[in-house]
């Protein structure tokens, strides 16, 4: 367990999770057990096996981490592209539904008790409008370190376009491990009652997560119209919303000389409308980001 988080009135455990990886079962460089040990030694609490089109025998593995059976599936996409969908918590006998139309493939995962995450949509070349046509997906990757080699590691703008249009999906960060050079550069923190697979999946579905490259979020609260967040020291802390309004705690100087850090922000949100969303974005002195799930003025994650 990676500690506690005060999450909109709930005190929950928080677990560091690797939700997208690859091994020699598909196109990764390392054997499954070697990859698993690498994450455990790096302090991860949750590890999902998500090789392309293939299931790992997860029940036969032993680890101090919570192990999740999964698969990356690839139905046909728009304009000749291919979808990359991370399917989590599918049975070990689950057959790849990648030959089905995309929505049927997602429905097959959900019907089997799993959930779906849209992987690196910017890397795939898809638009926010195309992603928003998908139903029954639980999250979207906003950062994927394996995609940085073609300059498309971040899908934050696409995510913001989805949020603006009302598709309020929570964010996931991953390293999408193929080789060790991408290891541990992005992960997802899951706030949950316990580390059981059912509790973790329930928290992802409910948006009780945040994505990070480094910063740690300790508290998110909203009392009346007063929002407060506490976190590890950061040089940028901004609350973003769909109108271009300013909720800025601190921003690093453009000249890069002012490294003033803060560890909490408070904002009064009295003019927020019921349909307005907010999300916290942090950056530490090493230019590593964290992104909260979006929430409404009610203080509930969405």
PDB file of C-alpha atoms in Angstrom:
ATOM      1  CA  UNK A   1       0.000   0.000   0.000  1.00  0.00           C
ATOM      2  CA  UNK A   2       1.300   3.445  -0.971  1.00  0.00           C
ATOM      3  CA  UNK A   3      -0.412   5.363   1.860  1.00  0.00           C
ATOM      4  CA  UNK A   4      -3.724   7.120   2.351  1.00  0.00           C
ATOM      5  CA  UNK A   5      -5.691   9.759   0.491  1.00  0.00           C
ATOM      6  CA  UNK A   6      -8.566  11.935   1.689  1.00  0.00           C
ATOM      7  CA  UNK A   7     -10.810  11.767  -1.337  1.00  0.00           C
ATOM      8  CA  UNK A   8     -13.863  14.035  -1.259  1.00  0.00           C
ATOM      9  CA  UNK A   9     -14.849  13.050   2.280  1.00  0.00           C
ATOM     10  CA  UNK A  10     -13.560   9.462   2.204  1.00  0.00           C
ATOM     11  CA  UNK A  11     -10.284   8.295   3.716  1.00  0.00           C
ATOM     12  CA  UNK A  12      -9.056   5.534   1.430  1.00  0.00           C
ATOM     13  CA  UNK A  13      -5.967   3.467   0.868  1.00  0.00           C
ATOM     14  CA  UNK A  14      -4.062   4.386  -2.267  1.00  0.00           C
ATOM     15  CA  UNK A  15      -2.277   1.870  -4.477  1.00  0.00           C
ATOM     16  CA  UNK A  16       0.361   2.454  -7.153  1.00  0.00           C
ATOM     17  CA  UNK A  17      -0.730   0.568 -10.262  1.00  0.00           C
ATOM     18  CA  UNK A  18       0.842  -0.486 -13.560  1.00  0.00           C
ATOM     19  CA  UNK A  19      -2.171  -0.923 -15.829  1.00  0.00           C
ATOM     20  CA  UNK A  20      -0.552  -1.347 -19.256  1.00  0.00           C
ATOM     21  CA  UNK A  21       2.523  -3.478 -19.966  1.00  0.00           C
ATOM     22  CA  UNK A  22       3.934  -6.071 -22.364  1.00  0.00           C
ATOM     23  CA  UNK A  23       6.177  -9.105 -22.049  1.00  0.00           C
ATOM     24  CA  UNK A  24       7.566 -11.779 -24.351  1.00  0.00           C
ATOM     25  CA  UNK A  25       4.050 -13.247 -24.438  1.00  0.00           C
ATOM     26  CA  UNK A  26       3.475 -10.566 -27.086  1.00  0.00           C
ATOM     27  CA  UNK A  27       6.064  -7.987 -28.160  1.00  0.00           C
ATOM     28  CA  UNK A  28       7.826  -7.094 -24.895  1.00  0.00           C
ATOM     29  CA  UNK A  29      11.543  -7.543 -24.278  1.00  0.00           C
ATOM     30  CA  UNK A  30      11.328  -9.401 -20.945  1.00  0.00           C
ATOM     31  CA  UNK A  31       9.715 -12.583 -19.653  1.00  0.00           C
ATOM     32  CA  UNK A  32       6.474 -12.086 -17.666  1.00  0.00           C
ATOM     33  CA  UNK A  33       7.941 -13.078 -14.301  1.00  0.00           C
ATOM     34  CA  UNK A  34      10.957 -10.818 -14.798  1.00  0.00           C
ATOM     35  CA  UNK A  35       8.731  -7.861 -15.605  1.00  0.00           C
ATOM     36  CA  UNK A  36       6.525  -8.597 -12.614  1.00  0.00           C
ATOM     37  CA  UNK A  37       9.515  -8.702 -10.247  1.00  0.00           C
ATOM     38  CA  UNK A  38      10.797  -5.410 -11.662  1.00  0.00           C
ATOM     39  CA  UNK A  39       7.556  -3.627 -10.805  1.00  0.00           C
ATOM     40  CA  UNK A  40       7.344  -5.184  -7.365  1.00  0.00           C
ATOM     41  CA  UNK A  41      10.889  -4.094  -6.537  1.00  0.00           C
ATOM     42  CA  UNK A  42       9.977  -0.553  -7.664  1.00  0.00           C
ATOM     43  CA  UNK A  43       7.203  -0.363  -5.063  1.00  0.00           C
ATOM     44  CA  UNK A  44       4.127  -1.026  -7.159  1.00  0.00           C
ATOM     45  CA  UNK A  45       1.065  -2.447  -5.409  1.00  0.00           C
ATOM     46  CA  UNK A  46      -0.954  -3.473  -8.472  1.00  0.00           C
ATOM     47  CA  UNK A  47       0.199  -5.062 -11.705  1.00  0.00           C
ATOM     48  CA  UNK A  48      -1.948  -5.850 -14.750  1.00  0.00           C
ATOM     49  CA  UNK A  49      -0.859  -8.299 -17.449  1.00  0.00           C
ATOM     50  CA  UNK A  50      -1.977  -6.719 -20.737  1.00  0.00           C
ATOM     51  CA  UNK A  51      -0.097  -8.379 -23.562  1.00  0.00           C
ATOM     52  CA  UNK A  52      -1.415  -7.845 -27.079  1.00  0.00           C
ATOM     53  CA  UNK A  53      -4.253 -10.267 -27.892  1.00  0.00           C
ATOM     54  CA  UNK A  54      -2.970 -12.811 -25.343  1.00  0.00           C
ATOM     55  CA  UNK A  55      -3.892 -13.762 -21.767  1.00  0.00           C
ATOM     56  CA  UNK A  56      -1.257 -14.670 -19.167  1.00  0.00           C
ATOM     57  CA  UNK A  57      -1.797 -17.504 -16.622  1.00  0.00           C
ATOM     58  CA  UNK A  58      -2.044 -14.972 -13.811  1.00  0.00           C
ATOM     59  CA  UNK A  59      -3.477 -17.394 -11.233  1.00  0.00           C
ATOM     60  CA  UNK A  60      -0.260 -19.440 -11.420  1.00  0.00           C
ATOM     61  CA  UNK A  61       1.945 -16.445 -10.454  1.00  0.00           C
ATOM     62  CA  UNK A  62       2.809 -15.446  -6.894  1.00  0.00           C
ATOM     63  CA  UNK A  63       3.571 -11.886  -5.887  1.00  0.00           C
ATOM     64  CA  UNK A  64       3.193  -9.354  -3.085  1.00  0.00           C
ATOM     65  CA  UNK A  65       1.314  -7.201  -5.596  1.00  0.00           C
ATOM     66  CA  UNK A  66      -2.312  -7.579  -6.607  1.00  0.00           C
ATOM     67  CA  UNK A  67      -2.195  -9.235 -10.023  1.00  0.00           C
ATOM     68  CA  UNK A  68      -4.855  -8.491 -12.632  1.00  0.00           C
ATOM     69  CA  UNK A  69      -5.585 -10.577 -15.697  1.00  0.00           C
ATOM     70  CA  UNK A  70      -5.868  -8.482 -18.834  1.00  0.00           C
ATOM     71  CA  UNK A  71      -5.259  -8.094 -22.541  1.00  0.00           C
ATOM     72  CA  UNK A  72      -4.754  -5.309 -25.069  1.00  0.00           C
ATOM     73  CA  UNK A  73      -7.269  -5.736 -27.862  1.00  0.00           C
ATOM     74  CA  UNK A  74      -7.208  -4.230 -31.351  1.00  0.00           C
ATOM     75  CA  UNK A  75     -10.517  -3.935 -33.193  1.00  0.00           C
ATOM     76  CA  UNK A  76     -10.580  -2.029 -36.473  1.00  0.00           C
ATOM     77  CA  UNK A  77     -10.668   1.740 -36.021  1.00  0.00           C
ATOM     78  CA  UNK A  78     -11.813   4.715 -38.071  1.00  0.00           C
ATOM     79  CA  UNK A  79     -10.013   5.844 -41.229  1.00  0.00           C
ATOM     80  CA  UNK A  80      -8.105   2.582 -41.519  1.00  0.00           C
ATOM     81  CA  UNK A  81      -6.653   2.768 -38.019  1.00  0.00           C
ATOM     82  CA  UNK A  82      -6.633   0.182 -35.240  1.00  0.00           C
ATOM     83  CA  UNK A  83      -8.015   0.702 -31.737  1.00  0.00           C
ATOM     84  CA  UNK A  84      -5.791  -0.014 -28.761  1.00  0.00           C
ATOM     85  CA  UNK A  85      -8.039  -0.909 -25.824  1.00  0.00           C
ATOM     86  CA  UNK A  86      -6.708  -2.178 -22.493  1.00  0.00           C
ATOM     87  CA  UNK A  87      -9.113  -4.784 -21.112  1.00  0.00           C
ATOM     88  CA  UNK A  88      -8.706  -5.401 -17.371  1.00  0.00           C
ATOM     89  CA  UNK A  89     -10.034  -8.189 -15.156  1.00  0.00           C
ATOM     90  CA  UNK A  90     -11.074 -10.558 -17.911  1.00  0.00           C
ATOM     91  CA  UNK A  91     -11.065 -14.321 -17.219  1.00  0.00           C
ATOM     92  CA  UNK A  92      -7.936 -16.254 -18.057  1.00  0.00           C
ATOM     93  CA  UNK A  93      -9.885 -18.202 -20.667  1.00  0.00           C
ATOM     94  CA  UNK A  94     -11.091 -15.013 -22.332  1.00  0.00           C
ATOM     95  CA  UNK A  95     -10.740 -15.050 -26.114  1.00  0.00           C
ATOM     96  CA  UNK A  96      -9.489 -12.005 -27.986  1.00  0.00           C
ATOM     97  CA  UNK A  97     -12.533 -10.131 -29.357  1.00  0.00           C
ATOM     98  CA  UNK A  98     -10.408  -7.987 -31.660  1.00  0.00           C
ATOM     99  CA  UNK A  99     -12.067  -9.286 -34.814  1.00  0.00           C
ATOM    100  CA  UNK A 100     -15.406  -7.858 -33.690  1.00  0.00           C
ATOM    101  CA  UNK A 101     -16.578  -4.288 -34.335  1.00  0.00           C
ATOM    102  CA  UNK A 102     -15.174  -2.004 -31.638  1.00  0.00           C
ATOM    103  CA  UNK A 103     -18.354  -1.569 -29.591  1.00  0.00           C
ATOM    104  CA  UNK A 104     -19.106  -5.289 -29.680  1.00  0.00           C
ATOM    105  CA  UNK A 105     -15.541  -5.992 -28.501  1.00  0.00           C
ATOM    106  CA  UNK A 106     -15.904  -3.554 -25.588  1.00  0.00           C
ATOM    107  CA  UNK A 107     -19.283  -5.062 -24.697  1.00  0.00           C
ATOM    108  CA  UNK A 108     -17.739  -8.541 -24.715  1.00  0.00           C
ATOM    109  CA  UNK A 109     -15.130  -7.378 -22.158  1.00  0.00           C
ATOM    110  CA  UNK A 110     -17.727  -5.722 -19.944  1.00  0.00           C
ATOM    111  CA  UNK A 111     -20.054  -8.727 -20.122  1.00  0.00           C
ATOM    112  CA  UNK A 112     -17.136 -10.890 -18.925  1.00  0.00           C
ATOM    113  CA  UNK A 113     -16.762  -8.701 -15.816  1.00  0.00           C
ATOM    114  CA  UNK A 114     -13.927  -6.561 -17.114  1.00  0.00           C
ATOM    115  CA  UNK A 115     -13.464  -2.892 -17.864  1.00  0.00           C
ATOM    116  CA  UNK A 116     -11.907  -1.035 -20.785  1.00  0.00           C
ATOM    117  CA  UNK A 117      -9.380   1.809 -20.956  1.00  0.00           C
ATOM    118  CA  UNK A 118      -8.733   3.733 -24.178  1.00  0.00           C
ATOM    119  CA  UNK A 119      -4.984   3.475 -24.770  1.00  0.00           C
ATOM    120  CA  UNK A 120      -2.840   6.338 -26.152  1.00  0.00           C
ATOM    121  CA  UNK A 121      -5.521   7.853 -28.438  1.00  0.00           C
ATOM    122  CA  UNK A 122      -3.201  10.629 -29.673  1.00  0.00           C
ATOM    123  CA  UNK A 123      -0.558   8.070 -30.672  1.00  0.00           C
ATOM    124  CA  UNK A 124      -3.289   6.204 -32.583  1.00  0.00           C
ATOM    125  CA  UNK A 125      -4.187   9.406 -34.436  1.00  0.00           C
ATOM    126  CA  UNK A 126      -7.796   9.399 -33.302  1.00  0.00           C
ATOM    127  CA  UNK A 127      -9.835  12.497 -32.544  1.00  0.00           C
ATOM    128  CA  UNK A 128     -11.760  13.189 -29.362  1.00  0.00           C
ATOM    129  CA  UNK A 129     -15.011  12.877 -31.337  1.00  0.00           C
ATOM    130  CA  UNK A 130     -14.040   9.368 -32.458  1.00  0.00           C
ATOM    131  CA  UNK A 131     -13.139   8.302 -28.938  1.00  0.00           C
ATOM    132  CA  UNK A 132     -16.375   9.724 -27.543  1.00  0.00           C
ATOM    133  CA  UNK A 133     -18.403   7.413 -29.769  1.00  0.00           C
ATOM    134  CA  UNK A 134     -17.255   4.492 -27.621  1.00  0.00           C
ATOM    135  CA  UNK A 135     -19.652   3.417 -24.879  1.00  0.00           C
ATOM    136  CA  UNK A 136     -18.886   1.601 -21.615  1.00  0.00           C
ATOM    137  CA  UNK A 137     -15.219   2.620 -21.382  1.00  0.00           C
ATOM    138  CA  UNK A 138     -13.979   3.449 -17.874  1.00  0.00           C
ATOM    139  CA  UNK A 139     -10.898   5.663 -18.390  1.00  0.00           C
ATOM    140  CA  UNK A 140      -8.532   7.163 -20.952  1.00  0.00           C
ATOM    141  CA  UNK A 141      -4.745   7.213 -21.010  1.00  0.00           C
ATOM    142  CA  UNK A 142      -3.552  10.810 -20.709  1.00  0.00           C
ATOM    143  CA  UNK A 143       0.137   9.865 -20.542  1.00  0.00           C
ATOM    144  CA  UNK A 144       1.984   6.920 -22.070  1.00  0.00           C
ATOM    145  CA  UNK A 145       5.781   6.955 -21.843  1.00  0.00           C
ATOM    146  CA  UNK A 146       6.271   4.429 -24.640  1.00  0.00           C
ATOM    147  CA  UNK A 147       4.654   6.905 -27.056  1.00  0.00           C
ATOM    148  CA  UNK A 148       7.192   9.666 -26.401  1.00  0.00           C
ATOM    149  CA  UNK A 149       9.443   8.426 -29.205  1.00  0.00           C
ATOM    150  CA  UNK A 150       7.143   9.951 -31.812  1.00  0.00           C
ATOM    151  CA  UNK A 151       6.219  12.963 -29.662  1.00  0.00           C
ATOM    152  CA  UNK A 152       2.781  11.650 -28.698  1.00  0.00           C
ATOM    153  CA  UNK A 153       3.183  10.636 -25.065  1.00  0.00           C
ATOM    154  CA  UNK A 154       0.505  13.081 -23.905  1.00  0.00           C
ATOM    155  CA  UNK A 155      -3.175  12.847 -24.815  1.00  0.00           C
ATOM    156  CA  UNK A 156      -4.143  15.617 -22.374  1.00  0.00           C
ATOM    157  CA  UNK A 157      -5.529  17.989 -25.020  1.00  0.00           C
ATOM    158  CA  UNK A 158      -7.700  15.231 -26.480  1.00  0.00           C
ATOM    159  CA  UNK A 159      -8.863  14.410 -22.931  1.00  0.00           C
ATOM    160  CA  UNK A 160      -9.746  18.066 -22.322  1.00  0.00           C
ATOM    161  CA  UNK A 161     -11.777  18.136 -25.523  1.00  0.00           C
ATOM    162  CA  UNK A 162     -13.698  15.108 -24.282  1.00  0.00           C
ATOM    163  CA  UNK A 163     -14.276  16.719 -20.885  1.00  0.00           C
ATOM    164  CA  UNK A 164     -15.465  19.908 -22.582  1.00  0.00           C
ATOM    165  CA  UNK A 165     -17.999  17.859 -24.547  1.00  0.00           C
ATOM    166  CA  UNK A 166     -19.261  16.120 -21.414  1.00  0.00           C
ATOM    167  CA  UNK A 167     -17.371  12.795 -21.669  1.00  0.00           C
ATOM    168  CA  UNK A 168     -16.011  12.961 -18.126  1.00  0.00           C
ATOM    169  CA  UNK A 169     -13.631   9.992 -18.058  1.00  0.00           C
ATOM    170  CA  UNK A 170     -10.914   9.716 -15.377  1.00  0.00           C
ATOM    171  CA  UNK A 171      -7.229   9.760 -16.411  1.00  0.00           C
ATOM    172  CA  UNK A 172      -4.712   6.930 -16.483  1.00  0.00           C
ATOM    173  CA  UNK A 173      -0.933   7.208 -16.851  1.00  0.00           C
ATOM    174  CA  UNK A 174       1.133   4.195 -17.914  1.00  0.00           C
ATOM    175  CA  UNK A 175       4.577   3.253 -19.134  1.00  0.00           C
ATOM    176  CA  UNK A 176       3.194   0.697 -21.647  1.00  0.00           C
ATOM    177  CA  UNK A 177       6.383  -1.254 -21.011  1.00  0.00           C
ATOM    178  CA  UNK A 178       7.987  -2.938 -23.983  1.00  0.00           C
ATOM    179  CA  UNK A 179      11.640  -2.298 -23.024  1.00  0.00           C
ATOM    180  CA  UNK A 180      13.215  -1.051 -19.810  1.00  0.00           C
ATOM    181  CA  UNK A 181      13.765   2.467 -21.199  1.00  0.00           C
ATOM    182  CA  UNK A 182      10.082   3.301 -20.611  1.00  0.00           C
ATOM    183  CA  UNK A 183       9.850   1.695 -17.174  1.00  0.00           C
ATOM    184  CA  UNK A 184       8.234   3.598 -14.281  1.00  0.00           C
ATOM    185  CA  UNK A 185       7.728   6.890 -16.123  1.00  0.00           C
ATOM    186  CA  UNK A 186       3.949   6.966 -15.634  1.00  0.00           C
ATOM    187  CA  UNK A 187       1.514   5.169 -13.338  1.00  0.00           C
ATOM    188  CA  UNK A 188      -1.988   5.305 -11.904  1.00  0.00           C
ATOM    189  CA  UNK A 189      -2.852   5.759  -8.220  1.00  0.00           C
ATOM    190  CA  UNK A 190      -6.054   3.971  -7.200  1.00  0.00           C
ATOM    191  CA  UNK A 191      -7.943   5.071  -4.068  1.00  0.00           C
ATOM    192  CA  UNK A 192      -9.777   2.014  -2.749  1.00  0.00           C
ATOM    193  CA  UNK A 193     -11.048   0.301   0.376  1.00  0.00           C
ATOM    194  CA  UNK A 194      -8.564  -2.541  -0.067  1.00  0.00           C
ATOM    195  CA  UNK A 195      -6.275  -4.112  -2.645  1.00  0.00           C
ATOM    196  CA  UNK A 196      -8.651  -6.813  -3.858  1.00  0.00           C
ATOM    197  CA  UNK A 197      -9.256  -6.870  -7.596  1.00  0.00           C
ATOM    198  CA  UNK A 198     -12.954  -6.178  -7.118  1.00  0.00           C
ATOM    199  CA  UNK A 199     -12.258  -3.115  -4.940  1.00  0.00           C
ATOM    200  CA  UNK A 200      -9.663  -1.761  -7.378  1.00  0.00           C
ATOM    201  CA  UNK A 201     -11.928  -2.238 -10.408  1.00  0.00           C
ATOM    202  CA  UNK A 202     -14.806  -0.570  -8.565  1.00  0.00           C
ATOM    203  CA  UNK A 203     -12.619   2.465  -7.816  1.00  0.00           C
ATOM    204  CA  UNK A 204     -11.517   2.805 -11.440  1.00  0.00           C
ATOM    205  CA  UNK A 205     -15.129   2.688 -12.579  1.00  0.00           C
ATOM    206  CA  UNK A 206     -16.056   5.341  -9.993  1.00  0.00           C
ATOM    207  CA  UNK A 207     -13.158   7.631 -10.933  1.00  0.00           C
ATOM    208  CA  UNK A 208     -11.371   7.277  -7.593  1.00  0.00           C
ATOM    209  CA  UNK A 209      -7.983   7.460  -9.294  1.00  0.00           C
ATOM    210  CA  UNK A 210      -5.366   9.936 -10.447  1.00  0.00           C
ATOM    211  CA  UNK A 211      -2.585   9.709 -13.028  1.00  0.00           C
ATOM    212  CA  UNK A 212       1.004  10.618 -12.186  1.00  0.00           C
ATOM    213  CA  UNK A 213       4.570  10.838 -13.373  1.00  0.00           C
ATOM    214  CA  UNK A 214       5.752  11.755  -9.865  1.00  0.00           C
ATOM    215  CA  UNK A 215       3.582  14.118  -7.758  1.00  0.00           C
ATOM    216  CA  UNK A 216       1.547  12.539  -4.959  1.00  0.00           C
ATOM    217  CA  UNK A 217      -1.953  13.789  -4.133  1.00  0.00           C
ATOM    218  CA  UNK A 218      -2.846  13.508  -0.451  1.00  0.00           C
ATOM    219  CA  UNK A 219      -6.192  15.292  -0.191  1.00  0.00           C
ATOM    220  CA  UNK A 220      -9.007  16.448  -2.451  1.00  0.00           C
ATOM    221  CA  UNK A 221     -11.957  18.076  -0.746  1.00  0.00           C
ATOM    222  CA  UNK A 222     -14.873  20.358  -1.513  1.00  0.00           C
ATOM    223  CA  UNK A 223     -16.858  21.917   1.315  1.00  0.00           C
ATOM    224  CA  UNK A 224     -19.604  24.111  -0.018  1.00  0.00           C
ATOM    225  CA  UNK A 225     -17.872  26.078  -2.753  1.00  0.00           C
ATOM    226  CA  UNK A 226     -14.382  25.825  -1.212  1.00  0.00           C
ATOM    227  CA  UNK A 227     -11.994  23.396  -2.950  1.00  0.00           C
ATOM    228  CA  UNK A 228      -8.777  22.303  -1.239  1.00  0.00           C
ATOM    229  CA  UNK A 229      -6.007  20.009  -2.405  1.00  0.00           C
ATOM    230  CA  UNK A 230      -2.860  18.835  -0.618  1.00  0.00           C
ATOM    231  CA  UNK A 231       0.038  17.166  -2.393  1.00  0.00           C
ATOM    232  CA  UNK A 232       3.790  16.623  -2.479  1.00  0.00           C
ATOM    233  CA  UNK A 233       5.792  19.835  -3.199  1.00  0.00           C
ATOM    234  CA  UNK A 234       5.123  21.157  -6.709  1.00  0.00           C
ATOM    235  CA  UNK A 235       6.103  24.246  -8.692  1.00  0.00           C
ATOM    236  CA  UNK A 236       2.803  24.331 -10.583  1.00  0.00           C
ATOM    237  CA  UNK A 237      -0.677  23.726  -9.191  1.00  0.00           C
ATOM    238  CA  UNK A 238      -3.637  24.660 -11.354  1.00  0.00           C
ATOM    239  CA  UNK A 239      -7.344  23.854 -11.200  1.00  0.00           C
ATOM    240  CA  UNK A 240      -8.610  23.636 -14.774  1.00  0.00           C
ATOM    241  CA  UNK A 241     -12.220  23.993 -15.878  1.00  0.00           C
ATOM    242  CA  UNK A 242     -14.130  24.163 -19.154  1.00  0.00           C
ATOM    243  CA  UNK A 243     -14.439  27.976 -19.285  1.00  0.00           C
ATOM    244  CA  UNK A 244     -11.100  29.798 -19.449  1.00  0.00           C
ATOM    245  CA  UNK A 245     -11.190  30.909 -15.830  1.00  0.00           C
ATOM    246  CA  UNK A 246      -8.231  31.293 -13.499  1.00  0.00           C
ATOM    247  CA  UNK A 247      -7.783  28.964 -10.539  1.00  0.00           C
ATOM    248  CA  UNK A 248      -4.010  29.098 -10.254  1.00  0.00           C
ATOM    249  CA  UNK A 249      -2.131  28.273  -7.068  1.00  0.00           C
ATOM    250  CA  UNK A 250       1.381  28.640  -8.427  1.00  0.00           C
ATOM    251  CA  UNK A 251       3.067  28.542 -11.823  1.00  0.00           C
ATOM    252  CA  UNK A 252       6.759  28.141 -12.460  1.00  0.00           C
ATOM    253  CA  UNK A 253       8.447  31.279 -13.802  1.00  0.00           C
ATOM    254  CA  UNK A 254       8.889  31.354 -17.572  1.00  0.00           C
ATOM    255  CA  UNK A 255      12.506  32.289 -16.944  1.00  0.00           C
ATOM    256  CA  UNK A 256      12.840  29.074 -14.920  1.00  0.00           C
ATOM    257  CA  UNK A 257      14.503  30.989 -12.105  1.00  0.00           C
ATOM    258  CA  UNK A 258      11.573  30.951  -9.692  1.00  0.00           C
ATOM    259  CA  UNK A 259      11.300  27.427  -8.264  1.00  0.00           C
ATOM    260  CA  UNK A 260       8.877  28.344  -5.481  1.00  0.00           C
ATOM    261  CA  UNK A 261       7.032  25.210  -4.411  1.00  0.00           C
ATOM    262  CA  UNK A 262       3.670  24.757  -2.748  1.00  0.00           C
ATOM    263  CA  UNK A 263       2.024  21.727  -1.160  1.00  0.00           C
ATOM    264  CA  UNK A 264      -1.618  22.850  -1.026  1.00  0.00           C
ATOM    265  CA  UNK A 265      -4.084  25.081  -2.851  1.00  0.00           C
ATOM    266  CA  UNK A 266      -7.497  26.449  -1.952  1.00  0.00           C
ATOM    267  CA  UNK A 267      -9.987  28.002  -4.345  1.00  0.00           C
ATOM    268  CA  UNK A 268     -13.465  29.424  -3.924  1.00  0.00           C
ATOM    269  CA  UNK A 269     -15.769  28.195  -6.696  1.00  0.00           C
ATOM    270  CA  UNK A 270     -18.947  30.192  -6.017  1.00  0.00           C
ATOM    271  CA  UNK A 271     -19.796  30.849  -9.675  1.00  0.00           C
ATOM    272  CA  UNK A 272     -19.444  27.270 -10.840  1.00  0.00           C
ATOM    273  CA  UNK A 273     -22.453  25.955 -12.726  1.00  0.00           C
ATOM    274  CA  UNK A 274     -23.838  22.449 -12.068  1.00  0.00           C
ATOM    275  CA  UNK A 275     -22.459  21.156 -15.387  1.00  0.00           C
ATOM    276  CA  UNK A 276     -19.000  22.666 -15.007  1.00  0.00           C
ATOM    277  CA  UNK A 277     -16.156  20.206 -14.420  1.00  0.00           C
ATOM    278  CA  UNK A 278     -12.825  20.768 -12.667  1.00  0.00           C
ATOM    279  CA  UNK A 279      -9.542  18.879 -12.631  1.00  0.00           C
ATOM    280  CA  UNK A 280      -6.325  19.459 -10.701  1.00  0.00           C
ATOM    281  CA  UNK A 281      -3.038  19.499 -12.602  1.00  0.00           C
ATOM    282  CA  UNK A 282       0.310  19.464 -10.798  1.00  0.00           C
ATOM    283  CA  UNK A 283       3.940  19.694 -11.898  1.00  0.00           C
ATOM    284  CA  UNK A 284       6.981  19.149  -9.674  1.00  0.00           C
ATOM    285  CA  UNK A 285      10.442  20.734 -10.010  1.00  0.00           C
ATOM    286  CA  UNK A 286      11.523  17.879 -12.306  1.00  0.00           C
ATOM    287  CA  UNK A 287       8.688  18.732 -14.734  1.00  0.00           C
ATOM    288  CA  UNK A 288       6.742  15.595 -13.844  1.00  0.00           C
ATOM    289  CA  UNK A 289       2.955  15.938 -13.895  1.00  0.00           C
ATOM    290  CA  UNK A 290      -0.058  14.550 -12.068  1.00  0.00           C
ATOM    291  CA  UNK A 291      -3.702  14.806 -13.155  1.00  0.00           C
ATOM    292  CA  UNK A 292      -6.745  14.314 -10.941  1.00  0.00           C
ATOM    293  CA  UNK A 293      -9.996  12.806 -12.105  1.00  0.00           C
ATOM    294  CA  UNK A 294     -12.541  15.447 -13.179  1.00  0.00           C
ATOM    295  CA  UNK A 295     -15.186  16.421 -10.652  1.00  0.00           C
ATOM    296  CA  UNK A 296     -18.246  18.636 -10.538  1.00  0.00           C
ATOM    297  CA  UNK A 297     -19.207  21.273  -7.984  1.00  0.00           C
ATOM    298  CA  UNK A 298     -20.980  18.501  -6.053  1.00  0.00           C
ATOM    299  CA  UNK A 299     -17.518  17.196  -5.145  1.00  0.00           C
ATOM    300  CA  UNK A 300     -18.223  13.802  -6.623  1.00  0.00           C
ATOM    301  CA  UNK A 301     -15.752  12.236  -9.082  1.00  0.00           C
ATOM    302  CA  UNK A 302     -17.292  11.610 -12.487  1.00  0.00           C
TER     303      UNK A 302
END
